[in-house]
Amino acid sequence: MTRQSYLFTSESVSEGHPDKVCDRISDAIVDTYLAVDPDSRVAVETLTTTNKVVLAGEVRCAGSVTKDQLIEVARRAIKDIGYEQDGFHHATADIDCVVHEQSVDIAQGVDADGNKDEGAGDQGIMFGYACRETDVLMPAPIHFSHQILKNMAKARHDGSCPEFGPDAKSQVTLAYENGVPVKATSVVVSTQHSEGTDQAELREKVRGFIEDVLPEGWMCPDEELYVNPTGRFVIGGPDGDAGLTGRKIIVDTYGGAAPHGGGAFSGKDSTKVDRSAAYASRYLAKNVVAAELADKCTLQLSYAIGVSKPLSIYVDLHGTGNVDEAKLEAALMEVMDLSPRGIREHLGLQKPIFERTAAYGHFGRTPDADGGFSWERTDLVDQLKSAVS
């Protein structure tokens, strides 16, 4: 029997966390190539440390994108995040670019040719998840963790909290009763701050952001609120800790409430099923829950490099469904073409829409008019209901 009463914790990190700086730069580079050529192939990683950035990876593009352009893209991303510190500054950071052309061996497996459809950019397993814990059909701990930091960043950018620095982390622990979250038992927020900031005043300011996000009556006891528990946090970001693309994959997805596949998202174009099939999995799982076919849905897809069709689809409704899971699996394959090309075309993933995904989660976001977060739409509800009826 599934346990019904327990504590569960998820964490988030801000856009200025060293790893998220790298995700932002890598996704900004993906967008740069897609803006020039929608069929670009991009796999770019970023490393950051004290006033140093390294861009590496492989690309293919029908148009021209120079290394100097990529360096300027990185500087702009760092500036937008807000880094103008001695140890990490958009204008003075030393940026190396060693991005090169895509391997022909990879290209021949992925490209469509004659009767061969476009294949997956790699093998792998991808998971999607949705549940009724929040109005965006995301697990509550990760959703609240994201919102706290997102609101703090907004206040930093608009000048209402100038003492906040770009680097921050949050962690929310919720109590579940009968499988439903009912309150927070502890909250942790660590935020970089300016020199001379009073820690007691900082604690009260951060408390206000937490209380604004949590439902009324959910605030944790005062002794379980931890704000900068180690004390001073002036040196942060890449100056305090090295960053790498793709190291915050649980933050990017469901906060540990659902499984995660083998690959990260950022820095990859949509032929890489690590990204596109994870988006498709979330899209399908969310539509299952939105269609009231279940209160909770986990979905897995698997692929082989160079092969267009998924090797498997698996659905687990966690005992909350009102439809046979095997029948639902067949219905999902009917309502969406799950080949890499089919996913890309259905969700419109050839557009420069990825930089915005790099912080505060790839899921649980609002679909944008230009096609951003298209995988958060619930436009398959009627088709799914019809397919399983």
GROMACS .gro file of C-alpha atoms in nm, residues 24-25 27-29 31-32 69-82 90-91 95 355:
model
   25
   24ARG     CA    1   2.127   3.006  -1.921
   25ILE     CA    2   2.432   3.062  -2.140
   27ASP     CA    3   2.031   2.776  -2.385
   28ALA     CA    4   2.098   3.128  -2.509
   29ILE     CA    5   2.343   2.974  -2.755
   31ASP     CA    6   1.841   3.009  -2.934
   32THR     CA    7   2.110   3.197  -3.124
   69GLN     CA    8   2.897   3.625  -3.142
   70LEU     CA    9   2.877   3.335  -2.897
   71ILE     CA   10   3.105   3.516  -2.654
   72GLU     CA   11   2.879   3.822  -2.672
   73VAL     CA   12   2.573   3.601  -2.617
   74ALA     CA   13   2.739   3.471  -2.299
   75ARG     CA   14   2.818   3.823  -2.179
   76ARG     CA   15   2.461   3.937  -2.239
   77ALA     CA   16   2.320   3.641  -2.045
   78ILE     CA   17   2.551   3.712  -1.751
   79LYS     CA   18   2.452   4.079  -1.757
   80ASP     CA   19   2.080   3.997  -1.767
   81ILE     CA   20   2.119   3.774  -1.461
   82GLY     CA   21   2.284   4.067  -1.282
   90HIS     CA   22   2.980   4.032  -1.761
   91ALA     CA   23   3.218   4.291  -1.900
   95ILE     CA   24   3.545   3.379  -2.207
  355GLU     CA   25   1.675   3.049  -2.282
   0.00000   0.00000   0.00000
